[in-house]
CSV table of C-alpha atoms in Angstrom, one decimal:
chain,number,residue,atom,x,y,z
A,1,MET,CA,0.2,-0.1,0.0
A,2,LYS,CA,1.1,3.3,-1.0
A,3,SER,CA,1.8,5.9,2.0
A,4,ASN,CA,3.8,8.3,0.9
A,5,LEU,CA,2.0,11.5,-0.9
A,6,ASN,CA,5.3,12.0,-3.3
A,7,ASP,CA,5.1,8.2,-4.6
A,8,ILE,CA,1.1,8.7,-4.5
A,9,LYS,CA,1.4,11.5,-6.9
A,10,LYS,CA,4.2,9.8,-9.1
A,11,ILE,CA,1.7,6.8,-9.2
A,12,ILE,CA,-1.4,9.5,-10.1
A,13,ILE,CA,0.6,11.1,-12.9
A,14,GLU,CA,1.8,8.0,-14.5
A,15,ASN,CA,-1.8,6.6,-14.6
A,16,LYS,CA,-3.8,9.7,-15.3
A,17,ASP,CA,-4.9,8.5,-18.7
A,18,GLU,CA,-5.9,5.1,-17.9
A,19,ILE,CA,-7.6,6.4,-14.6
A,20,PHE,CA,-9.4,8.8,-16.9
A,21,ASN,CA,-10.6,6.2,-19.3
A,22,MET,CA,-11.6,3.9,-17.0
A,23,LEU,CA,-14.0,6.6,-15.3
A,24,TYR,CA,-14.9,8.8,-18.1
A,25,GLY,CA,-18.3,9.7,-17.6
A,26,SER,CA,-18.6,8.6,-14.1
A,27,TRP,CA,-20.3,10.9,-11.4
A,28,ILE,CA,-17.7,12.4,-9.4
A,29,ASP,CA,-18.0,10.4,-6.4
A,30,GLN,CA,-16.5,7.3,-8.4
A,31,ILE,CA,-13.0,9.2,-8.7
A,32,PRO,CA,-12.5,8.7,-4.9
A,33,TRP,CA,-14.0,5.0,-4.5
A,34,TYR,CA,-11.7,4.1,-7.5
A,35,LEU,CA,-8.5,5.4,-6.1
A,36,SER,CA,-9.3,3.7,-2.7
A,37,ARG,CA,-10.1,0.3,-3.8
A,38,VAL,CA,-7.9,-0.1,-7.4
A,39,ILE,CA,-4.9,2.0,-6.8
A,40,ASP,CA,-4.0,0.7,-3.4
A,41,ILE,CA,-3.4,4.1,-1.9
A,42,ASP,CA,-3.3,4.4,2.0
A,43,SER,CA,-6.7,5.6,3.1
A,44,LYS,CA,-5.8,9.0,4.5
A,45,TYR,CA,-4.3,10.1,0.9
A,46,VAL,CA,-7.3,9.4,-0.9
A,47,TYR,CA,-8.8,12.7,-0.9
A,48,GLU,CA,-5.7,14.1,-1.6
A,49,SER,CA,-4.7,11.9,-4.7
A,50,PHE,CA,-8.4,12.7,-5.9
A,51,PHE,CA,-7.9,16.8,-5.7
A,52,ILE,CA,-4.4,16.1,-7.3
A,53,LEU,CA,-5.8,14.0,-10.3
A,54,LEU,CA,-9.3,16.8,-10.7
A,55,GLU,CA,-6.4,19.5,-10.9
A,56,ILE,CA,-4.3,17.7,-13.9
A,57,TRP,CA,-7.2,16.9,-15.6
A,58,ALA,CA,-8.9,20.1,-15.2
A,59,ARG,CA,-5.5,21.7,-16.5
A,60,GLU,CA,-5.5,19.3,-19.2
A,61,ASN,CA,-8.7,20.3,-20.4
A,62,LYS,CA,-10.1,16.9,-19.8
A,63,ILE,CA,-13.0,18.0,-17.2
A,64,ILE,CA,-14.8,21.2,-16.5
A,65,PHE,CA,-16.5,21.9,-13.0
A,66,PHE,CA,-20.4,23.1,-12.7
A,67,PRO,CA,-20.7,25.5,-10.0
A,68,PRO,CA,-21.9,24.1,-6.6
A,69,GLU,CA,-25.6,24.3,-5.7
A,70,GLU,CA,-24.8,26.0,-2.8
A,71,PHE,CA,-24.4,29.2,-4.7
A,72,TYR,CA,-27.6,29.0,-6.8
A,73,ASN,CA,-30.1,31.7,-5.4
A,74,LYS,CA,-33.5,29.6,-6.1
A,75,LYS,CA,-35.2,32.9,-6.0
A,76,ILE,CA,-33.3,35.0,-8.7
A,77,LYS,CA,-32.8,31.8,-10.6
A,78,LYS,CA,-28.8,32.7,-10.8
A,79,TYR,CA,-25.7,31.5,-9.3
A,80,ALA,CA,-23.8,33.9,-6.9
A,81,THR,CA,-20.4,33.2,-8.4
A,82,PRO,CA,-18.9,33.5,-11.6
A,83,ILE,CA,-20.7,31.2,-14.5
A,84,LYS,CA,-19.8,31.2,-18.3
A,85,GLU,CA,-21.8,29.2,-20.9
A,86,ARG,CA,-20.4,26.6,-22.7
A,87,GLN,CA,-22.5,24.4,-24.9
A,88,ASP,CA,-25.8,25.4,-23.0
A,89,TYR,CA,-24.0,24.4,-19.7
A,90,LYS,CA,-23.4,26.8,-16.8
A,91,ILE,CA,-19.8,26.3,-16.2
A,92,TRP,CA,-18.0,27.7,-13.0
A,93,ASP,CA,-15.7,30.5,-14.3
A,94,ILE,CA,-13.2,30.8,-11.5
A,95,SER,CA,-9.2,29.5,-11.6
A,96,VAL,CA,-8.5,25.8,-10.7
A,97,ASN,CA,-6.5,26.6,-8.1
A,98,ASP,CA,-9.8,28.1,-6.7
A,99,ILE,CA,-12.0,25.1,-7.2
A,100,ILE,CA,-9.8,22.8,-5.9
A,101,ASN,CA,-8.9,25.2,-2.8
A,102,TYR,CA,-12.7,25.5,-2.4
A,103,MET,CA,-13.0,21.8,-2.5
A,104,ARG,CA,-10.4,21.4,0.0
A,105,THR,CA,-12.3,23.8,2.7
A,106,LYS,CA,-15.7,22.0,2.2
A,107,ILE,CA,-14.4,18.5,2.5
A,108,PRO,CA,-15.2,16.6,5.8
A,109,LYS,CA,-12.3,16.4,7.6
A,110,GLU,CA,-12.6,12.9,8.6
A,111,LEU,CA,-12.2,12.1,5.2
A,112,TYR,CA,-8.5,13.1,5.3
A,113,ALA,CA,-8.1,10.8,8.1
A,114,THR,CA,-9.5,7.5,6.6
A,115,PHE,CA,-11.9,7.2,3.6
A,116,ASN,CA,-15.3,6.3,4.2
A,117,GLN,CA,-17.8,5.6,1.3
A,118,ASP,CA,-20.7,6.9,3.1
A,119,ILE,CA,-19.3,10.2,4.2
A,120,SER,CA,-17.5,10.2,0.6
A,121,ASP,CA,-21.0,10.2,-0.9
A,122,GLU,CA,-22.6,12.9,1.4
A,123,TYR,CA,-19.7,15.1,0.5
A,124,CYS,CA,-19.6,14.2,-3.6
A,125,PHE,CA,-23.7,14.5,-3.5
A,126,GLY,CA,-23.8,17.7,-1.5
A,127,ASP,CA,-24.9,21.1,-2.6
A,128,PHE,CA,-21.1,22.4,-1.8
A,129,CYS,CA,-19.5,19.7,-4.3
A,130,PRO,CA,-18.7,21.1,-7.8
A,131,ARG,CA,-20.3,18.2,-10.5
A,132,ILE,CA,-17.8,17.5,-13.2
A,133,GLY,CA,-18.5,17.4,-16.8
A,134,TRP,CA,-16.0,15.2,-19.1
A,135,ILE,CA,-14.5,16.5,-22.0
A,136,ASP,CA,-14.7,14.3,-25.2
A,137,GLU,CA,-12.0,14.2,-27.8
A,138,ASN,CA,-14.1,16.6,-30.0
A,139,GLY,CA,-14.0,19.0,-27.3
A,140,ASN,CA,-17.5,18.5,-26.3
A,141,ILE,CA,-18.8,18.2,-22.8
A,142,GLN,CA,-20.5,15.0,-21.7
A,143,PHE,CA,-22.7,14.7,-18.5
A,144,ASP,CA,-25.7,13.1,-17.6
A,145,PHE,CA,-27.6,14.9,-15.2
A,146,GLU,CA,-29.9,11.9,-14.6
């Protein structure tokens, strides 16, 4: 089991394309699950690995982030965060660094200590976690809202 973050980062970088192909089209909750089950990472590093992978994919334009629902004002039907329209989707229009930092502040602290699928699902499906859209080989966003 890998328990050194530098070694884990190397493994993530070496396998990022294979992981992308395996998870393409999945909901965001499948990424930490996959890392915890398949990559053999010490559970306390699963979410740091998750953030590393999301950042790599976002910088490589393989994924985009949708704004978290906590920013949506239902009364005025607008987001209280910068967004841009792309292919009829509302994309979160802030830097990748800001998105990852936001996600780090919202993650339940116990997930940094050990991976727990129930708590992970609460985080990933909560109103404070952004959803991701996958970018296909033609540059189109793929996302299933159902």
